[in-house]
Short mmCIF file of C-alpha atoms in Angstrom, two decimals:
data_model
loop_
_atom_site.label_atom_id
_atom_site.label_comp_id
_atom_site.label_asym_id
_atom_site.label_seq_id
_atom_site.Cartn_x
_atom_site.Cartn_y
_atom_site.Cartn_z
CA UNK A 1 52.65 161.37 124.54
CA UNK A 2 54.54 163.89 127.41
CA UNK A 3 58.10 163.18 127.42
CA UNK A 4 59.67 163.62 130.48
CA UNK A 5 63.38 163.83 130.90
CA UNK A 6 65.98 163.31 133.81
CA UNK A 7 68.73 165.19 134.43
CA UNK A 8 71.81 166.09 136.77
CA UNK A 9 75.49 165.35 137.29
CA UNK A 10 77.15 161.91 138.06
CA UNK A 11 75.64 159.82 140.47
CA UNK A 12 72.67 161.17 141.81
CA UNK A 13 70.83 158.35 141.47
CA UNK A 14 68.82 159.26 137.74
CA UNK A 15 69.15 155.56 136.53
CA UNK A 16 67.97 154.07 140.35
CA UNK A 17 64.91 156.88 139.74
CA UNK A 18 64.62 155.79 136.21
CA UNK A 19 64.18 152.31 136.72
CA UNK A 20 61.69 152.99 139.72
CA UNK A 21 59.24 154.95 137.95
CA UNK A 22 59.29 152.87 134.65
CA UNK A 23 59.12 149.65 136.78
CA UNK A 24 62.52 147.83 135.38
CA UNK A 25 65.51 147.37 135.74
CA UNK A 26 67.03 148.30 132.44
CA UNK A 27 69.50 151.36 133.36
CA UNK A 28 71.95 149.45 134.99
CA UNK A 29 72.87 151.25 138.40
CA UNK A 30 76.39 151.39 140.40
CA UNK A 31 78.72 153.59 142.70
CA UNK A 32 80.64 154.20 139.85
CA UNK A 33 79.93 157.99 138.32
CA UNK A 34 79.69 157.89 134.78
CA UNK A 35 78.10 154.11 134.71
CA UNK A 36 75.35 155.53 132.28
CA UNK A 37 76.92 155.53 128.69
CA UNK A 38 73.46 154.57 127.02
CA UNK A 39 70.47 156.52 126.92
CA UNK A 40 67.30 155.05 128.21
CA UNK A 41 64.08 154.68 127.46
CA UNK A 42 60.83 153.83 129.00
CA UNK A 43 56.98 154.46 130.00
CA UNK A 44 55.56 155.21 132.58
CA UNK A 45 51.79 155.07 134.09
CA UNK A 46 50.37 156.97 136.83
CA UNK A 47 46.94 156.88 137.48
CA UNK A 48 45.95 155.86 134.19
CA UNK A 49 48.07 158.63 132.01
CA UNK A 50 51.17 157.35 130.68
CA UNK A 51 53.97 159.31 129.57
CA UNK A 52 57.63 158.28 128.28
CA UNK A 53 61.15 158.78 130.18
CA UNK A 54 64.22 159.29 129.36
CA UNK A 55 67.25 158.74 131.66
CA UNK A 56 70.09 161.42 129.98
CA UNK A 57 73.39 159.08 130.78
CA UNK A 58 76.48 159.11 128.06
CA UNK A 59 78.58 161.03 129.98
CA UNK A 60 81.87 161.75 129.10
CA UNK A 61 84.61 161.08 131.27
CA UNK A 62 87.80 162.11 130.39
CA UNK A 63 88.69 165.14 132.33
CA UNK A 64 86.39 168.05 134.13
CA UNK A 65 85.91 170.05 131.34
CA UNK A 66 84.61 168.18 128.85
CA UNK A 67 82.40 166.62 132.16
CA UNK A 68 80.92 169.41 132.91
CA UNK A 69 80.21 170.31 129.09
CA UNK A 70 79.04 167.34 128.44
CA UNK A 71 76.29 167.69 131.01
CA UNK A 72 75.64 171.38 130.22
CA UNK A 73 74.77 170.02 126.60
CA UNK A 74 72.39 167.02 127.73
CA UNK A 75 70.80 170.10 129.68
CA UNK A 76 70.33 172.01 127.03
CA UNK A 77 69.41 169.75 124.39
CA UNK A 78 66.51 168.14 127.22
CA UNK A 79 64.95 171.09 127.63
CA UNK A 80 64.60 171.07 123.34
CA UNK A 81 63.01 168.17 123.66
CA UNK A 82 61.15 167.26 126.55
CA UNK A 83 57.63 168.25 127.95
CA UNK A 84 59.26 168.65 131.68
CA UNK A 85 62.66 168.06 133.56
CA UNK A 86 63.03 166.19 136.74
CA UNK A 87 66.44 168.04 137.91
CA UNK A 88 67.89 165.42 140.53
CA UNK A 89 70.09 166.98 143.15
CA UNK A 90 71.67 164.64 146.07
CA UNK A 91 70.74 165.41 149.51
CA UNK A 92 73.90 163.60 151.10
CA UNK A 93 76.40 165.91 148.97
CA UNK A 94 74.24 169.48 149.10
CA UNK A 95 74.77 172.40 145.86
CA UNK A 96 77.62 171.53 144.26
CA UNK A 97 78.94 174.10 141.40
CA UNK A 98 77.58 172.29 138.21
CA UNK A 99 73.90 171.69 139.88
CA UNK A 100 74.41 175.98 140.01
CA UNK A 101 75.34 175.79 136.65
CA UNK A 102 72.59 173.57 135.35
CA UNK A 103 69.94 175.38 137.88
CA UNK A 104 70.75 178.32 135.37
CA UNK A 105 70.32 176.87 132.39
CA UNK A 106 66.85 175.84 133.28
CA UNK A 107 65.80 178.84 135.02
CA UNK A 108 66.30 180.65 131.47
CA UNK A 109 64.15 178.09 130.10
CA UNK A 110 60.49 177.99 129.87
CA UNK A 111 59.70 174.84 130.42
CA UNK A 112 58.37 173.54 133.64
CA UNK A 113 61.06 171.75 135.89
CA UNK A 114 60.75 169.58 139.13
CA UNK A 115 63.47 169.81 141.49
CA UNK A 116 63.98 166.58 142.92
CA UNK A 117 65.84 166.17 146.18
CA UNK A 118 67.22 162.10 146.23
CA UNK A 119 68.57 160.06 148.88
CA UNK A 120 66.13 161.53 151.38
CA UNK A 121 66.52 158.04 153.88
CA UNK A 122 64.83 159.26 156.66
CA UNK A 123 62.90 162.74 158.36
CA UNK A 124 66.33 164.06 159.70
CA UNK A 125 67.74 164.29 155.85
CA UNK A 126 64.27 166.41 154.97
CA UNK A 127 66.29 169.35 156.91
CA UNK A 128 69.05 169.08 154.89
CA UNK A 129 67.14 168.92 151.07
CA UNK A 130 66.33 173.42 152.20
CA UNK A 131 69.75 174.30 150.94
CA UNK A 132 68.62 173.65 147.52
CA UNK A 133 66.36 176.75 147.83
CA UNK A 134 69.06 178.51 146.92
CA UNK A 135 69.04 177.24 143.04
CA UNK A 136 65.79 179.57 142.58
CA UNK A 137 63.64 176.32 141.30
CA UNK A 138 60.65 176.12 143.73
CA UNK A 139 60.61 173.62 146.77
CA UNK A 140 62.66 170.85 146.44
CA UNK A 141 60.68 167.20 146.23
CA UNK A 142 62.29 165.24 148.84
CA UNK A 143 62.53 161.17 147.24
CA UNK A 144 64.44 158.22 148.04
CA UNK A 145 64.90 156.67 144.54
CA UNK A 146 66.27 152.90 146.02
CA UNK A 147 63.19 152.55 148.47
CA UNK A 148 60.64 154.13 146.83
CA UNK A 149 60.11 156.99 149.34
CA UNK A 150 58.35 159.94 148.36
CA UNK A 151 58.51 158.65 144.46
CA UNK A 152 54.42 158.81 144.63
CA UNK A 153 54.35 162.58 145.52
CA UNK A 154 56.59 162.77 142.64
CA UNK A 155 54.42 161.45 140.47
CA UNK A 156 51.25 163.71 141.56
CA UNK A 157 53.48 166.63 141.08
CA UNK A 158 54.47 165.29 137.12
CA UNK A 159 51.12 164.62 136.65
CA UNK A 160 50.14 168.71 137.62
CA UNK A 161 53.10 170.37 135.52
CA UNK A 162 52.45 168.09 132.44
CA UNK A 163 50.82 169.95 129.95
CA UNK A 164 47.40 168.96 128.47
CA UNK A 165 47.88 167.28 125.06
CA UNK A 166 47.26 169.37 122.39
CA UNK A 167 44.39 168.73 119.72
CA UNK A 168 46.01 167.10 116.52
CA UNK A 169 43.96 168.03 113.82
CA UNK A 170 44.52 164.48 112.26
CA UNK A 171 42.17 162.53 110.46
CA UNK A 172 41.57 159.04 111.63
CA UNK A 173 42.58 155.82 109.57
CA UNK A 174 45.30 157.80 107.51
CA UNK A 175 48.75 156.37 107.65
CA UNK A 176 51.06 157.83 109.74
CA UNK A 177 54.78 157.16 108.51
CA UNK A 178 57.79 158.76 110.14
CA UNK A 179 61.15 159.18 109.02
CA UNK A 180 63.82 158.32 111.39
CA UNK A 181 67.68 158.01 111.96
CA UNK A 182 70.84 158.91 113.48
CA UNK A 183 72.30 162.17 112.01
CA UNK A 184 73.70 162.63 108.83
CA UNK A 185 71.87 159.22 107.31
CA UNK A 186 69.44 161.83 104.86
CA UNK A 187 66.44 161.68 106.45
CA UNK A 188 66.09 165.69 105.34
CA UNK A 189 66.90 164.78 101.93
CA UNK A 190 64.41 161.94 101.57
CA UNK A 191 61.32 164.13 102.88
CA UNK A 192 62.77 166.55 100.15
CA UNK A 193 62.33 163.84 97.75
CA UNK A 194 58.65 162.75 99.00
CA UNK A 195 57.42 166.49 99.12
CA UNK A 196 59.66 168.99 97.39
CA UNK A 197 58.45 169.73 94.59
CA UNK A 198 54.73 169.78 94.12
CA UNK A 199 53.87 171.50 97.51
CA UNK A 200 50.13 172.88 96.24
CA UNK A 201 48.79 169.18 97.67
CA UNK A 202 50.85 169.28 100.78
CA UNK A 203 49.31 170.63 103.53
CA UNK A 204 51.34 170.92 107.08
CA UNK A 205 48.62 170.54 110.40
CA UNK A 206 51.35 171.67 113.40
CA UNK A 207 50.36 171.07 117.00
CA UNK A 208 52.67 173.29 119.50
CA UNK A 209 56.17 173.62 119.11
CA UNK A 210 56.97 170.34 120.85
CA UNK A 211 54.56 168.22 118.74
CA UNK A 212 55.57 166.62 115.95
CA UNK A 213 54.53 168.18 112.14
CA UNK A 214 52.21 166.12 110.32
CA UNK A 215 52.91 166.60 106.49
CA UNK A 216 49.83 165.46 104.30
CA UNK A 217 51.02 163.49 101.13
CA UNK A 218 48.32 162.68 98.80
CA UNK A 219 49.82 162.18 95.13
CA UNK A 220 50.53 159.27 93.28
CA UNK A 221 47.96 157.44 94.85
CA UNK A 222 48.93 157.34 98.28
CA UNK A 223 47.26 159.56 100.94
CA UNK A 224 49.57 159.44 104.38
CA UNK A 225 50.87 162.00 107.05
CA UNK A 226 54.65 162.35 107.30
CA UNK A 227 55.53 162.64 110.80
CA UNK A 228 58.88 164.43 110.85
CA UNK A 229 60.98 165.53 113.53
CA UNK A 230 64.15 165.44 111.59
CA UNK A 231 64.48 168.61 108.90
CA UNK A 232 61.42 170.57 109.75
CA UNK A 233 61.96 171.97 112.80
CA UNK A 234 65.29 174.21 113.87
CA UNK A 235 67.66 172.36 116.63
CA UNK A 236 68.35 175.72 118.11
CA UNK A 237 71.74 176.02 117.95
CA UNK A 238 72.17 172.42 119.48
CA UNK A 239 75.54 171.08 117.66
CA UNK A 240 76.95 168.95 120.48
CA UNK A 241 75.72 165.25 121.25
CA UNK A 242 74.13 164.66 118.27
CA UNK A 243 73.24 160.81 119.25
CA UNK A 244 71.25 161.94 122.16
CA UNK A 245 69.65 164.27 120.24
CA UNK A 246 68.38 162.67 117.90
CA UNK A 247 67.39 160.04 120.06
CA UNK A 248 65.35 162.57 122.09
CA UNK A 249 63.80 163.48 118.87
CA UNK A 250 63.25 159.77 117.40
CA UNK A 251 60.87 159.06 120.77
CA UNK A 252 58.52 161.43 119.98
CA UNK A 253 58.31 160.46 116.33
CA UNK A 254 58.64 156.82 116.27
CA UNK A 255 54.99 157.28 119.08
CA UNK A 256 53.52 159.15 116.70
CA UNK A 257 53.62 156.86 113.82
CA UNK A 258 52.11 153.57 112.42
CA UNK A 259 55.05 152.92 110.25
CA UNK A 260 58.70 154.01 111.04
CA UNK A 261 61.04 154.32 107.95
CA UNK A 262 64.49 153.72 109.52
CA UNK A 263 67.25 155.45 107.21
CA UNK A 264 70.67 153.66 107.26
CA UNK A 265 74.40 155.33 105.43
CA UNK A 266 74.98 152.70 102.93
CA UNK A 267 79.00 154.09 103.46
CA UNK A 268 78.97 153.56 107.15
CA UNK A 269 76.88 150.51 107.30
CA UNK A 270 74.40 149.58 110.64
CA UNK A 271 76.35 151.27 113.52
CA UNK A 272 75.05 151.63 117.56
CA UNK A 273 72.82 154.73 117.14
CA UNK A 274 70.74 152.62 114.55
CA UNK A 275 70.35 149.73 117.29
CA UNK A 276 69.14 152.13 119.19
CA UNK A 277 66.77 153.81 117.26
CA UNK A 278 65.60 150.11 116.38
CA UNK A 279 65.13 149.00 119.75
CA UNK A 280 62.45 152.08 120.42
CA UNK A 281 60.52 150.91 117.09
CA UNK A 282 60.69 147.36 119.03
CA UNK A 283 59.45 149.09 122.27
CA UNK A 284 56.62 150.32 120.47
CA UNK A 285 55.84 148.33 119.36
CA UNK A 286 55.84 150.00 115.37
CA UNK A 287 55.79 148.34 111.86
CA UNK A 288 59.31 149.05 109.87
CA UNK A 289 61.10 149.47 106.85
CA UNK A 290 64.73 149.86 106.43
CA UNK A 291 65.75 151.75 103.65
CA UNK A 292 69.60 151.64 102.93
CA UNK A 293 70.30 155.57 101.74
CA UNK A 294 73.43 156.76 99.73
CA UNK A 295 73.42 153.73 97.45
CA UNK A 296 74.70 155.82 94.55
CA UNK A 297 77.90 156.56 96.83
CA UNK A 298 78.73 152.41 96.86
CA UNK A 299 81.02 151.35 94.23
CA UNK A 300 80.09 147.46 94.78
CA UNK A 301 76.33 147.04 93.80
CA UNK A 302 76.82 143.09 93.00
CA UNK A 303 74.17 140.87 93.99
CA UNK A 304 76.37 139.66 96.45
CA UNK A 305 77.08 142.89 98.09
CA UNK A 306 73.84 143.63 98.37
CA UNK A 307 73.42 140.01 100.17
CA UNK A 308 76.17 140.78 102.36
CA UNK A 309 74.58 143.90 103.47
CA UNK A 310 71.28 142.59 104.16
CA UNK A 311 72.10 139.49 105.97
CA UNK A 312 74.58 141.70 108.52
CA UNK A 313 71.37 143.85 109.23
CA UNK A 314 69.38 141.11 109.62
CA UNK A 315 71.74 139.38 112.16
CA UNK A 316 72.27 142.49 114.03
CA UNK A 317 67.96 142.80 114.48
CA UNK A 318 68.02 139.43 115.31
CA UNK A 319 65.74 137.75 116.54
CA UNK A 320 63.25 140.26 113.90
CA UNK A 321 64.08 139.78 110.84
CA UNK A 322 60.69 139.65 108.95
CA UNK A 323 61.14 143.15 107.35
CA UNK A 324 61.89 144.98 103.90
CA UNK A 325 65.08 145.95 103.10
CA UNK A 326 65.09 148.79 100.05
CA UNK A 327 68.50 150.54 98.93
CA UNK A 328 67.85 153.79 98.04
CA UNK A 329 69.05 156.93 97.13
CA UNK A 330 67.47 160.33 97.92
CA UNK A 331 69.93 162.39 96.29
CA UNK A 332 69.39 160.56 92.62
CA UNK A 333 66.07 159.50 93.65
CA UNK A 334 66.65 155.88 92.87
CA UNK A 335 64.02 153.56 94.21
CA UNK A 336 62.24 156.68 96.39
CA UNK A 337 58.90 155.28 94.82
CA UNK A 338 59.58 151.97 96.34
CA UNK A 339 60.15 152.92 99.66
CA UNK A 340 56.25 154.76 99.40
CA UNK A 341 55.17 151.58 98.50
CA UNK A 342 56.94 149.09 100.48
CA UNK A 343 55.37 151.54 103.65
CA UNK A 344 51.56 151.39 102.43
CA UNK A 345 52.06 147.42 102.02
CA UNK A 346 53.58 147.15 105.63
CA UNK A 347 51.00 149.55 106.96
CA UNK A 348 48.42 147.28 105.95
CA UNK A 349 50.14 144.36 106.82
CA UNK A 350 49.18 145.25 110.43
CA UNK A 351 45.41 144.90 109.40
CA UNK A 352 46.12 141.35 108.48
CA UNK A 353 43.44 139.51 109.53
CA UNK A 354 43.30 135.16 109.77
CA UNK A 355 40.07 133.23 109.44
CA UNK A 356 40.23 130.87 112.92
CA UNK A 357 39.74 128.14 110.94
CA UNK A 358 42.17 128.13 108.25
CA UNK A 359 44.71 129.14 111.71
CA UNK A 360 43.74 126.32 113.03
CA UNK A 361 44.38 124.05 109.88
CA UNK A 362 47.77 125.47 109.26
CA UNK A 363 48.89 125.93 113.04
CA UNK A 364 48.07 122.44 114.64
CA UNK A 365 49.67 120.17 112.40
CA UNK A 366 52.73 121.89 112.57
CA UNK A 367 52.27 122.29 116.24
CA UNK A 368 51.75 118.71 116.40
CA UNK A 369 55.17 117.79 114.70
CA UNK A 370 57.49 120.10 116.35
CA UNK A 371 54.92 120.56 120.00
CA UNK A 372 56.73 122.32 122.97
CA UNK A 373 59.25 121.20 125.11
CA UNK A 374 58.44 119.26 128.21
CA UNK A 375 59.28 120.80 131.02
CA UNK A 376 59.92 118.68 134.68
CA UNK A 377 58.12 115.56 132.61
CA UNK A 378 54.89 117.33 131.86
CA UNK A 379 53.79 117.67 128.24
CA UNK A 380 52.26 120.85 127.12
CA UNK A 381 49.36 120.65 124.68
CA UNK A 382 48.01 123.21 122.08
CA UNK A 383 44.49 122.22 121.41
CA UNK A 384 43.68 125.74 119.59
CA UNK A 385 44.33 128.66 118.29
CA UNK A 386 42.60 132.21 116.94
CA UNK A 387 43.66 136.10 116.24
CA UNK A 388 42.42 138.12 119.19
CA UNK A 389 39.83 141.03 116.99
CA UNK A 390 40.30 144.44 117.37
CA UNK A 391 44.12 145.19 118.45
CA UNK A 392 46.76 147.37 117.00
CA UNK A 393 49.01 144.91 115.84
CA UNK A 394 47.93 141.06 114.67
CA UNK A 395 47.57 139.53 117.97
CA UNK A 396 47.14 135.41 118.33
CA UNK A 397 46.25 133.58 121.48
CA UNK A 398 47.08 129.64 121.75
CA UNK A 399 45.73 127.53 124.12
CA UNK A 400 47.64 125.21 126.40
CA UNK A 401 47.12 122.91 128.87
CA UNK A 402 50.26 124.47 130.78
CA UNK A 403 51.02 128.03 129.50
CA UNK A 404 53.60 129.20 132.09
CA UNK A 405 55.86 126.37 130.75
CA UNK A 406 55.45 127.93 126.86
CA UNK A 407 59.43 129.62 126.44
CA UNK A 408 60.02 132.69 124.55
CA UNK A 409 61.87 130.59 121.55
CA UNK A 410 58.85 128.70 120.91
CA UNK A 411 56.88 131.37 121.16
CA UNK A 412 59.71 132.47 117.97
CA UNK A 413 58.62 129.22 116.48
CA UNK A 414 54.83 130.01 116.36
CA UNK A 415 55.54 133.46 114.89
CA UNK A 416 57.95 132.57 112.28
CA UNK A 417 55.53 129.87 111.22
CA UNK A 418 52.81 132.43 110.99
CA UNK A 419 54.85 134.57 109.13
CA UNK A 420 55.87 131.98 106.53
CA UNK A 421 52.14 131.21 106.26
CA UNK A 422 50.65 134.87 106.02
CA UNK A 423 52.03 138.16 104.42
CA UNK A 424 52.89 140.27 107.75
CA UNK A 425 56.55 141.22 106.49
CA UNK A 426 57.85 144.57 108.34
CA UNK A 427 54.75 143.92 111.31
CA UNK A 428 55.38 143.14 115.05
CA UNK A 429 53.36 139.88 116.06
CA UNK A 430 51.68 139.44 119.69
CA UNK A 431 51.96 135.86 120.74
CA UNK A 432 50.43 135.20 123.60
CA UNK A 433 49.77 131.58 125.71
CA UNK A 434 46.42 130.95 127.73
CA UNK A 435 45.27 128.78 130.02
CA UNK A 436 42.79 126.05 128.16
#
């Protein structure tokens, strides 16, 4: 999938565009310059082609120069990573000195770049957005992110730049299992350890530069792809903001997978950058393992410890917590086998498939003791129950009498019982409620 990033200094209006084109309201939007400390992350869908978004915030704000390097490195480290950049200039304020500086960065660059003109309010403003000829980047497109104006021209124009999707030479119905993690948490040195030595049955099928590398592993009777974005390629001389690079870098191989193998620092423990990583293999709706690296490094390996550990990463994924947890070493080696397995057993946990009937036997009774809440004096009533066929994750439908009233925590309830009725450990549910 095309990744498309947003860029520009302080208070342009990228979160406002952000949350217009992905249709939410997650990047949280304000006068304030700097407001954007998180990166986000969404989809988009225009005319039937969807294609992901990332709003570049995390500025840092303690005096100009480290501003204005902070931005230059976002710049730099977006056009790494992304398919296209939406450079967002503000009308109201004309060229300012860093959109010169960033206009040069991505003039050097080859990839294609939309220069987007915001806060266009009304025809008179249109006039105005022709000084930005002057940063050498094509016409300007002239938008007003808050209303909506212009945002569909926009689109048409993404749409035309994107570049076609290249062919993946990929075989169908192999598991795809990709590596992922904040820097530094050895996800180089566990693709080492799944491939290093015996490379004569590894074979590497590498879209374009921006794709990621599919790594055939077919030993030891298991026959997946590794889809890495973390060793394999170069970062270019990219040393600054290493969170939002590898963040950048996650998206595209967290869509790319079936199973994502999340790699924690057993000597730092679950920090921010992990959440965040975790919350696009939520998004995406992907199967996980966690595998707790650097285990030889811990001097306390008591059964308690090891409780400890596991119970703070479970409250911090809350309300998922239905997943393996594997400590590990890829330096030593310890337990690398495990982790192989533990990902083949989660990958087919999503092909889990329930008989309706023996749902139904398990599901209503327990439905039936502990049934919804009532909601204004109306009781809701579950009469039945199935797994919805063909879907990428194990998708179940319950039927209700009222389904608008059905809450998110019982729809918790319903999966958790499922869970502690079938094996789907490390495997996203669907719950959904229908009208009877």
């Amino acid at each position: 999938m095309a990744l498309v990033a947003i860029v520009g200094r302080p208070n342009v209006g990228k979160s406002t565009l952000f949350n217009r084109l992905t249709k939410s309201r997650q990047a949280i939007v304000s006068e304030t310059a700097g407001t954007t400390r998180d990166r986000q992350y969404g989809k988009c869908d225009w005319n039937g082609k969807e294609f992901s978004v990332v709003d570049t915030g995390g500025w840092v704000v303690n005096s100009d120069d480290i501003f204005e390097e902070a931005i230059r490195q976002q710049v730099i480290i977006a056009t790494e990573e992304a398919d296209l950049v939406l450079f967002l200039v503000d009308v109201t304020t004309g060229v300012t000195d860093l959109d010169v500086d960033v206009a040069e960065i991505l003039r050097r660059t080859k990839l294609p770049v939309v220069l987007v003109a915001n806060k266009v309010d009304n025809n008179a403003q249109i006039y105005d957005s022709y000084e930005f000829y002057k940063l050498g980047l094509d016409e300007p497109i002239c938008i007003s992110s808050a209303t909506g104006s212009g945002t569909g021209d926009l689109l048409d124009v993404i749409m035309e730049k994107l570049p076609s999707a290249s062919d993946e030479v990929v075989e169908d119905g192999i598991p795809r299992f990709a590596v992922v993690g904040r820097p530094n948490a050895g996800k180089s040195s566990i693709i080492n350890a799944f491939i290093g030595e015996e490379r004569n049955i590894v074979t590497e099928i590498a879209g374009t530069t921006r794709d990621s590398i599919y790594t055939r592993f077919d030993k030891f009777g298991f026959d997946f792809y590794l889809v890495d974005t973390a060793g394999i390629r170069r970062k270019n001389k990219v040393t600054e903001d290493l969170e939002f690079y590898s963040v950048m870098r996650s998206i595209r191989a967290i869509e790319n997978s079936d199973v994502c193998i999340l790699m924690l620092d057993a000597t730092r423990g679950i920090e921010g950058q992990d959440m965040n990583i975790f919350q696009l293999i939520q998004k995406n709706s992907k199967s996980l393992v966690v595998v707790v690296n650097k285990w030889d490094l811990v001097e306390d390996k008591s059964p308690i410890a090891i409780k400890t550990f596991e119970n703070a990463i479970r409250e911090r994924m809350a309300p998922f917590k239905d997943f393996p947890i594997i400590f590990a070493s890829a330096l030593t080696k310890q337990r690398i086998f495990k982790v192989l397995e533990t990902a083949k057993q989660v990958y087919l946990n999503r092909t889990a498939k329930v008989g309706t009937t023996k749902l139904n036997e398990v599901m209503l009774p327990l439905i039936e003791a502990f049934p919804p809440p009532s909601v204004k004096g109306k009781y809701i009533k579950i009469k039945y129950c199935s797994q919805l066929p063909n879907t990428q994750i194990p998708s179940f439908v319950f039927y209700a009498n009222l389904p608008q009233y059905v809450k998110e925590p019982y729809k918790r309830f319903l999966e958790n019982k499922i869970r502690e009725n079938w094996q789907m450990t490390g495997c996203p549910i669907n719950i959904f409620i229908r009208q009877k």
